[in-house]
Amino acid sequence: LKESRRILDSNQPTPAIPFQHGLSAIASFPIDVWVKLTNRNYYYLQRNNFGYGEPAGYSPLRHAVANYLNAFRAVKCNPEQVIITNGAQHAFDLIGRVCLAPKTDVLMEDPGYVSARQAFQSFGATIIPVRVDANGFDLDSALSESRNARLAYVTPSHQFPLGVTMSLSRRLQLLEWAKRANAWIVEDDYDSEFRYEGRPLPSLQGIDQDGRVFYIGTFSKTIFAALRLGCLVVPPDLIDIFAAVRALNGLHSPLIAQATLAAFIDEGHFTRHIRRMRKLYRERQEILVSECEKLLAGKIDVKLSESGMHLIGWLNEGVDDRDMSERAASVGIKAASLSSFSFNEVSRGGLILGYTSTNEKQIKQGVKKLAQIFVSNKT
Amino acid sequence: LKESRRILDSNQPTPAIPFQHGLSAIASFPIDVWVKLTNRNYYYLQRNNFGYGEPAGYSPLRHAVANYLNAFRAVKCNPEQVIITNGAQHAFDLIGRVCLAPKTDVLMEDPGYVSARQAFQSFGATIIPVRVDANGFDLDSALSESRNARLAYVTPSHQFPLGVTMSLSRRLQLLEWAKRANAWIVEDDYDSEFRYEGRPLPSLQGIDQDGRVFYIGTFSKTIFAALRLGCLVVPPDLIDIFAAVRALNGLHSPLIAQATLAAFIDEGHFTRHIRRMRKLYRERQEILVSECEKLLAGKIDVKLSESGMHLIGWLNEGVDDRDMSERAASVGIKAASLSSFSFNEVSRGGLILGYTSTNEKQIKQGVKKLAQIFVSNKT
């Protein structure tokens, strides 16, 4: 029951206040287009499709997603490998069902995504925290901790929350390990659409030759979180078992939302929206950094990043990030501490500063409020 | 993997053909109202609520559902006890997570709902099939099979698929057992809205004094299945753990669908629609029975029922219902066999004849086709 409270605490509703991370710019979403497609699909599908549907997902959506992932993320898959989920959290659950048993060792980035960790722990898995350095997930250090891990969870495109990109040699090393150890890799590609400079890196799944990678995509960041749709790409030999587990786990995702998303992708709205958001988020990131430089120099160290939806505001040595996060909350600011995503003590505290769901004015006000906290910290 | 195929086979999409069971009359759904409410909610909620929401469900919907269940099903609950699910199948899954461990004995009606059985089996539970007689689930016979069951799954309002109503003395006996054995009762109230004669029986949950009942409701039968929304009422001391498991299992149900359903209930459309469907389904049931009497007398025995969405077409002794179901499929008719929902050999074969999703003409054509099968059976 104590564990339940902890899970609920880390899965609270997310108001669009500075600096909530991982939320899309809801006010800039093309709601008129979306509503039009929704209405069209209601009338179109009423004719015959309002009954129970395919557990793995609505076929046109699986095709649209496969095409998109092939083209933009270099994911190698056919539409049958795409399982439509109720968001990434649901994919963790399905993977846990199929791959985990009590006491299974799971390698996880530290710091890393708490909700994935909680999902795997709920199957009784033993979490092995793995150091993240400038090249990402450090497999060598992981293997010194566990010789019989069955699963490794990674965010190679943009490590959550540190933001580093996993190097190619680390990727190859990880794939080689999975092949040798007969283990699985979970690639959580949660915000790779938002890359502001350089070429996007292809997915880890795309360079896997041995069918060891589960690729997880989400529409929570690109469309909006309340939609509850995501995708999971599984190796061909596991399609049936995942579809069956999906059937046992709520049958399938809501039809109209699936059909609307399929049309949104197929008719080009999706990539157009991402392009617009990329521009907007980049601007917002620049505002956040320049405001912090103006008002928080010497207190918070924030650097421009070439991708993502948040930055780490590094604190000075000795400043407790949990304490600062609580102070921020007390003035209406959400700034999660790095410590809250860490297994081991962090060597330097930091605040996770999302910049995507709030506008310029809100970001500036947010930085001002943050600065006040630091002043009161001094006294 | 063989098990996966079996699960997928029993969870196939459901076209609206005679005599598919458990499907609502989609053509009679007030789609204009629903779409209007959907649009309104999109614009209303865009302002602030498109982020991650409450795992247990959107608060206005939990209130609306609690009010409805109190008034119409005599369910005793406050809104906090209502967990919004992605349909009944999802509720089975959540209950399995919280209550089941490998080798746990689960008492289940035989014949009974296969998808619930599969969900519980996926947690390694041992299924104890329990005889159903004219008063419903026979607890005495169950207890002679298992002394340490932790869970009993029942459909007391309208047993699936036989259609009997559990008597009051059996209900009290079951509650007494759960209290004594510290066991749980799952009340799946899947189609109780459709009662054509007499007063509806209050829910089992409503007469439980000891917090041993999980009440499952679904909107798949009253709205439409593709919506994927249902509800689970849990005892007060289990709210947190269920909300936490819900969070790990896909976070929450889609916001707009929840908000639309809340408005649909609150503004009276829901009870109005059920009233209209009750009249329509009753008429369709009468057509089915009279057509069968005309064309299938002596071959299929079908009687009017005071509730539900399907009837059992009893076959003559010695006629194999699986065989007849396959013959029906070959002429484009869906008529699931009683055997396919049974653990033990059935003493008399039957076909499950749904009558709610097809119109008068389709029902008549369906009965004609069925009659042809019986003719060819003779030759």
CSV table of C-alpha atoms in Angstrom, one decimal, chain A residues 126-371:
chain,number,residue,atom,x,y,z
A,126,THR,CA,15.1,-6.9,-9.8
A,127,ILE,CA,16.2,-3.5,-11.1
A,128,ILE,CA,20.0,-3.1,-11.7
A,129,PRO,CA,20.7,0.6,-12.0
A,130,VAL,CA,23.2,1.4,-14.7
A,131,ARG,CA,25.5,4.5,-14.9
A,132,VAL,CA,24.9,6.9,-17.7
A,133,ASP,CA,27.9,8.8,-19.1
A,134,ALA,CA,28.4,11.1,-22.1
A,135,ASN,CA,27.9,8.1,-24.4
A,136,GLY,CA,24.8,6.9,-22.7
A,137,PHE,CA,24.1,3.7,-20.9
A,138,ASP,CA,27.3,2.1,-19.7
A,139,LEU,CA,26.9,-1.6,-20.5
A,140,ASP,CA,30.3,-2.6,-19.1
A,141,SER,CA,29.4,-1.2,-15.7
A,142,ALA,CA,26.0,-2.9,-16.0
A,143,LEU,CA,27.5,-6.3,-16.7
A,144,SER,CA,29.8,-6.1,-13.7
A,145,GLU,CA,26.6,-5.8,-11.6
A,146,SER,CA,24.5,-8.5,-13.3
A,147,ARG,CA,25.5,-11.4,-15.4
A,148,ASN,CA,22.0,-12.8,-16.1
A,149,ALA,CA,19.9,-9.8,-17.0
A,150,ARG,CA,17.0,-10.6,-19.3
A,151,LEU,CA,16.1,-7.1,-20.3
A,152,ALA,CA,17.7,-3.7,-20.7
A,153,TYR,CA,15.6,-0.5,-20.8
A,154,VAL,CA,17.3,2.3,-22.7
A,155,THR,CA,16.4,5.8,-24.2
A,156,PRO,CA,19.2,5.9,-26.8
A,157,SER,CA,18.0,8.9,-28.9
A,158,HIS,CA,17.8,11.3,-25.9
A,159,GLN,CA,18.4,9.7,-22.5
A,160,PHE,CA,15.8,10.5,-20.0
A,161,PRO,CA,16.4,12.7,-18.2
A,162,LEU,CA,20.0,13.6,-18.9
A,163,GLY,CA,19.6,14.1,-22.6
A,164,VAL,CA,22.7,12.4,-23.9
A,165,THR,CA,22.6,10.4,-27.1
A,166,MET,CA,23.9,6.8,-27.0
A,167,SER,CA,27.0,6.4,-29.2
A,168,LEU,CA,27.0,4.0,-32.1
A,169,SER,CA,29.7,1.8,-30.5
A,170,ARG,CA,27.6,1.6,-27.3
A,171,ARG,CA,24.5,0.7,-29.4
A,172,LEU,CA,26.4,-2.1,-31.2
A,173,GLN,CA,27.8,-3.4,-28.0
A,174,LEU,CA,24.3,-3.5,-26.4
A,175,LEU,CA,22.9,-5.4,-29.4
A,176,GLU,CA,25.8,-7.8,-29.3
A,177,TRP,CA,25.1,-8.5,-25.6
A,178,ALA,CA,21.4,-9.1,-26.2
A,179,LYS,CA,22.2,-11.6,-29.0
A,180,ARG,CA,24.7,-13.4,-26.9
A,181,ALA,CA,22.7,-13.3,-23.7
A,182,ASN,CA,19.4,-14.1,-25.4
A,183,ALA,CA,18.1,-10.9,-23.7
A,184,TRP,CA,15.7,-8.2,-24.8
A,185,ILE,CA,16.3,-4.5,-25.3
A,186,VAL,CA,13.5,-2.0,-24.7
A,187,GLU,CA,14.1,1.1,-26.8
A,188,ASP,CA,11.9,3.9,-25.5
A,189,ASP,CA,12.0,6.5,-28.2
A,190,TYR,CA,9.8,9.0,-26.3
A,191,ASP,CA,10.8,12.4,-27.8
A,192,SER,CA,13.1,11.8,-30.8
A,193,GLU,CA,10.8,13.8,-33.1
A,194,PHE,CA,12.1,17.0,-31.5
A,195,ARG,CA,15.6,17.3,-32.8
A,196,TYR,CA,16.8,20.8,-33.6
A,197,GLU,CA,20.2,20.4,-35.1
A,198,GLY,CA,22.1,17.7,-37.0
A,199,ARG,CA,20.6,14.6,-38.5
A,200,PRO,CA,18.3,12.5,-36.3
A,201,LEU,CA,20.0,9.2,-35.4
A,202,PRO,CA,18.2,6.1,-36.7
A,203,SER,CA,16.6,4.0,-34.1
A,204,LEU,CA,18.4,1.2,-32.3
A,205,GLN,CA,15.8,-1.2,-33.6
A,206,GLY,CA,16.8,-0.3,-37.2
A,207,ILE,CA,20.3,-1.7,-36.7
A,208,ASP,CA,19.3,-4.8,-34.8
A,209,GLN,CA,19.9,-7.9,-36.9
A,210,ASP,CA,18.6,-10.5,-34.4
A,211,GLY,CA,15.1,-9.4,-33.4
A,212,ARG,CA,16.1,-8.5,-29.8
A,213,VAL,CA,14.6,-5.0,-29.7
A,214,PHE,CA,11.2,-3.8,-28.6
A,215,TYR,CA,10.7,-0.3,-30.0
A,216,ILE,CA,8.3,1.9,-28.1
A,217,GLY,CA,6.8,5.1,-29.6
A,218,THR,CA,4.3,7.4,-28.0
A,219,PHE,CA,1.8,10.0,-29.3
A,220,SER,CA,1.6,11.6,-25.9
A,221,LYS,CA,4.5,14.0,-26.9
A,222,THR,CA,3.6,14.6,-30.5
A,223,ILE,CA,-0.2,14.8,-30.3
A,224,PHE,CA,-1.2,15.1,-26.6
A,225,ALA,CA,-0.9,12.9,-23.5
A,226,ALA,CA,-4.7,12.6,-22.8
A,227,LEU,CA,-5.1,10.8,-26.1
A,228,ARG,CA,-3.5,7.6,-24.6
A,229,LEU,CA,-2.2,6.1,-27.8
A,230,GLY,CA,1.2,4.7,-28.5
A,231,CYS,CA,2.9,1.9,-30.4
A,232,LEU,CA,5.1,-1.0,-29.7
A,233,VAL,CA,7.0,-2.7,-32.5
A,234,VAL,CA,7.8,-6.4,-31.7
A,235,PRO,CA,9.9,-9.0,-33.5
A,236,PRO,CA,7.9,-11.0,-36.0
A,237,ASP,CA,7.9,-14.2,-34.0
A,238,LEU,CA,6.3,-12.5,-31.0
A,239,ILE,CA,3.4,-10.8,-32.8
A,240,ASP,CA,0.9,-13.4,-31.7
A,241,ILE,CA,1.8,-13.5,-28.1
A,242,PHE,CA,1.8,-9.7,-27.8
A,243,ALA,CA,-1.6,-9.5,-29.6
A,244,ALA,CA,-2.9,-12.1,-27.2
A,245,VAL,CA,-1.6,-10.4,-24.1
A,246,ARG,CA,-3.0,-7.1,-25.6
A,247,ALA,CA,-6.4,-8.8,-25.9
A,248,LEU,CA,-6.4,-9.9,-22.3
A,249,ASN,CA,-5.4,-6.5,-21.3
A,250,GLY,CA,-8.4,-4.4,-22.3
A,251,LEU,CA,-8.9,-5.9,-25.7
A,252,HIS,CA,-7.8,-3.0,-28.0
A,253,SER,CA,-7.4,0.8,-28.0
A,254,PRO,CA,-10.5,2.9,-28.8
A,255,LEU,CA,-11.5,2.7,-32.4
A,256,ILE,CA,-12.3,6.3,-33.2
A,257,ALA,CA,-9.1,7.7,-31.7
A,258,GLN,CA,-7.1,5.1,-33.7
A,259,ALA,CA,-8.9,5.9,-37.0
A,260,THR,CA,-8.5,9.7,-36.4
A,261,LEU,CA,-4.8,9.3,-35.7
A,262,ALA,CA,-4.4,7.1,-38.9
A,263,ALA,CA,-6.0,9.8,-41.0
A,264,PHE,CA,-4.0,12.5,-39.2
A,265,ILE,CA,-0.8,10.7,-40.2
A,266,ASP,CA,-1.8,9.6,-43.7
A,267,GLU,CA,-3.0,13.1,-44.7
A,268,GLY,CA,0.3,14.7,-43.7
A,269,HIS,CA,-1.0,16.6,-40.7
A,270,PHE,CA,1.3,14.7,-38.3
A,271,THR,CA,4.6,15.5,-39.9
A,272,ARG,CA,3.5,19.1,-40.5
A,273,HIS,CA,2.6,19.5,-36.9
A,274,ILE,CA,5.9,18.1,-35.7
A,275,ARG,CA,7.7,20.5,-38.0
A,276,ARG,CA,5.9,23.4,-36.5
A,277,MET,CA,6.4,22.2,-33.0
A,278,ARG,CA,10.1,21.7,-33.7
A,279,LYS,CA,10.5,25.3,-34.5
A,280,LEU,CA,8.3,26.5,-31.6
A,281,TYR,CA,10.1,24.3,-29.0
A,282,ARG,CA,13.5,25.4,-30.2
A,283,GLU,CA,12.5,29.0,-29.7
A,284,ARG,CA,11.2,28.2,-26.3
A,285,GLN,CA,14.3,26.4,-25.4
A,286,GLU,CA,16.4,29.4,-26.4
A,287,ILE,CA,14.1,31.7,-24.3
A,288,LEU,CA,14.5,29.4,-21.3
A,289,VAL,CA,18.3,29.4,-21.6
A,290,SER,CA,18.7,33.1,-22.1
A,291,GLU,CA,16.3,33.9,-19.2
A,292,CYS,CA,18.2,31.6,-16.9
A,293,GLU,CA,21.5,33.2,-18.0
A,294,LYS,CA,20.1,36.6,-17.2
A,295,LEU,CA,18.4,35.8,-13.9
A,296,LEU,CA,20.1,32.7,-12.6
A,297,ALA,CA,23.7,32.9,-13.6
A,298,GLY,CA,25.9,31.2,-11.1
A,299,LYS,CA,22.9,29.4,-9.5
A,300,ILE,CA,21.6,27.2,-12.3
A,301,ASP,CA,23.7,26.0,-15.2
A,302,VAL,CA,21.6,25.4,-18.3
A,303,LYS,CA,22.9,24.8,-21.8
A,304,LEU,CA,21.2,24.7,-25.1
A,305,SER,CA,20.5,21.2,-26.3
A,306,GLU,CA,20.1,19.9,-29.9
A,307,SER,CA,17.0,17.9,-29.1
A,308,GLY,CA,14.3,17.0,-26.6
A,309,MET,CA,11.5,18.7,-24.6
A,310,HIS,CA,13.4,19.6,-21.4
A,311,LEU,CA,16.8,20.7,-20.1
A,312,ILE,CA,18.7,19.9,-17.0
A,313,GLY,CA,19.3,23.0,-14.8
A,314,TRP,CA,22.4,21.9,-12.9
A,315,LEU,CA,22.7,23.2,-9.4
A,316,ASN,CA,25.8,24.1,-7.6
A,317,GLU,CA,27.6,21.5,-5.6
A,318,GLY,CA,26.0,20.9,-2.3
A,319,VAL,CA,22.6,22.4,-3.2
A,320,ASP,CA,19.9,19.8,-2.5
A,321,ASP,CA,17.7,19.4,-5.7
A,322,ARG,CA,14.8,17.8,-3.8
A,323,ASP,CA,14.7,20.8,-1.5
A,324,MET,CA,14.8,23.2,-4.4
A,325,SER,CA,12.1,21.3,-6.3
A,326,GLU,CA,9.8,21.6,-3.2
A,327,ARG,CA,10.5,25.3,-3.0
A,328,ALA,CA,9.6,25.7,-6.6
A,329,ALA,CA,6.4,23.8,-6.0
A,330,SER,CA,5.5,26.2,-3.2
A,331,VAL,CA,5.5,29.1,-5.7
A,332,GLY,CA,3.5,27.2,-8.3
A,333,ILE,CA,6.5,26.0,-10.4
A,334,LYS,CA,7.0,22.4,-11.4
A,335,ALA,CA,10.7,21.5,-11.6
A,336,ALA,CA,11.3,17.8,-10.8
A,337,SER,CA,14.6,17.0,-9.2
A,338,LEU,CA,17.1,14.8,-10.8
A,339,SER,CA,17.3,12.9,-7.5
A,340,SER,CA,13.7,11.9,-7.9
A,341,PHE,CA,14.7,10.0,-11.0
A,342,SER,CA,17.8,8.5,-9.5
A,343,PHE,CA,18.4,5.2,-7.8
A,344,ASN,CA,21.8,6.2,-6.3
A,345,GLU,CA,22.8,9.5,-4.8
A,346,VAL,CA,23.4,12.0,-7.6
A,347,SER,CA,26.8,13.5,-7.7
A,348,ARG,CA,25.4,16.9,-8.6
A,349,GLY,CA,21.8,18.0,-8.2
A,350,GLY,CA,19.7,19.3,-11.0
A,351,LEU,CA,16.2,20.4,-11.9
A,352,ILE,CA,14.3,19.1,-14.9
A,353,LEU,CA,13.1,22.1,-16.8
A,354,GLY,CA,10.4,21.4,-19.5
A,355,TYR,CA,9.8,24.2,-21.9
A,356,THR,CA,7.4,22.9,-24.5
A,357,SER,CA,3.9,23.4,-23.0
A,358,THR,CA,4.2,27.0,-21.8
A,359,ASN,CA,4.6,30.1,-23.9
A,360,GLU,CA,7.3,32.8,-23.8
A,361,LYS,CA,5.6,34.9,-21.2
A,362,GLN,CA,5.0,31.9,-18.9
A,363,ILE,CA,8.6,30.8,-19.3
A,364,LYS,CA,9.9,34.3,-18.4
A,365,GLN,CA,7.6,34.4,-15.4
A,366,GLY,CA,8.7,30.9,-14.4
A,367,VAL,CA,12.3,31.8,-14.4
A,368,LYS,CA,11.6,34.9,-12.3
A,369,LYS,CA,9.9,32.8,-9.7
A,370,LEU,CA,12.7,30.3,-9.7
A,371,ALA,CA,15.2,33.2,-9.2
